[in-house]
Steps between C-alpha positions, in 0.01 A plus 500: 500500500531745789290493811525638852301590807570774755320608815460870592764636735266749666270351769221741400512354150530142624173547686317512165742363239603135517773523236621637169575250225635500147464245223656508157478224244725557202395430140525136390583377850539124486364244742210711626127450488364792296164483676568471874212500746461748784347353813221680692622788716317706767742793457505785247798564274576825320670398174740754345600447138565682174184615315567256216534200731201273451349281772234233472311347792289198403263328742176304491323836482672607178808693392613845613754684284703782650782727379752668728435585863202345675356373825479125548242474775435201730381204297350170602545351154815363344622719212686372197758758387640554152879521516563375147671832424749700702363642824642743756304635794538630854247407764407663829326238712284642775400322816151353498249781551760778483316701235210555738723735702645668191209667317737708288593181312149462364163653571374261762187707542389360165710184485476296818752221565227246422416669169853472360562134588576296187561813292798649320489880481697718258683806631750728328832567668417871511180432694668297771544720805876460510697783659639684200724750671809560298736210553859615491616183336703452182316175428184685401449593138248786497579809707527290815135395458471127545324287239434129455791464258745626764359261758525193276862582411581554867332172595697315235840647585487586869237328715605676821480844338162413353364394838634821654332705228170321557531580870534869413205489262263320735575658837299824449201291393510272798546779751151616400348175621189484711433222749182396674384212718436282195850539355669457837307181568586367155870567553491314831332191359715454186801338673267268692338343193788259441494348846149517644150379421285779363220439749742565789633833374224715646579380851873547437445864404236567768217572260203312363560267209236686299673836557832353389354342187319820398803722558731271305264481203448878503876567495635222279210418269535127578387286792730362767445152358586611146816677615613205710438263209698712252788542744506126561510431127800729460677321785429161339635616162816632668541168685456298179734726303784404734452126439543253219194305393646178644534665842136609526283308747144624450369338817769676704429831325128465570554473874783755509274767350196422710290282268304215652630249247644468149159513322436833676830634358414368154162678501663821623770506230250404232281794601785751534724395211273300273748214536538189710820480711654249260419713195650806668817309593542398136424838341652746749350785301457775760710815517712369786580188294578695183701784650621343823495638850544875490778575747664821611824564315 
């Protein structure tokens, strides 16, 4: 199994893109859960894969099948993935609400951020607005025109070169961004969600709480409370991943992550994961548990 994560080198890209990542599970890999679960996420991911690569996203709302490249939009539900067969894909993870400022990624006049929440949207590699100027690069297979096959090979063999190529592809897109008061306010509030009560954020940013809530929902498609809850869940899963079951103190975790008591934490995890804390600790079936922490190489 190969996996890595890289952040953009260009600050203009880093304003909108959180990271690039790559995951490859080889055929007949031993010791892995073939059906890992993907926790709720307020961010959008652009998944790049070969046309014959199949993806399955199963939730309480049903099953979505997808082949090749696609958008994985913000989702408040836990997805069960199907990794029983070999899988290789590159992901571009955008910051929460980034697509609002990048209408060339999708037609936001018809698809608002709220409308695409909990959806998976097919897109062909050719229809992604990547910069396709001729790349003078011997790694490319077709007249210096990049395709998904080239990218997957590059991701597998040379993570740094792949991240550099993704920088080149994405920069022309992102330079066409448009900002307004809603997107600027959303960008300001995102880093505050982890350390402040939501009802205090309006005062912190010198605006009314109602204005802040409406702007955030307009840009991200989710509420401040939903985003904070999903971010907290990810932080809890990361915390638990680093610890053995015998080292987990659920009372301590409850207070560390801002829950009033252990029953509050139990209700939260049951709602978000469909599991009690003890069941989760036994099963460890989420993507971070199956594939490990995804670190930069």
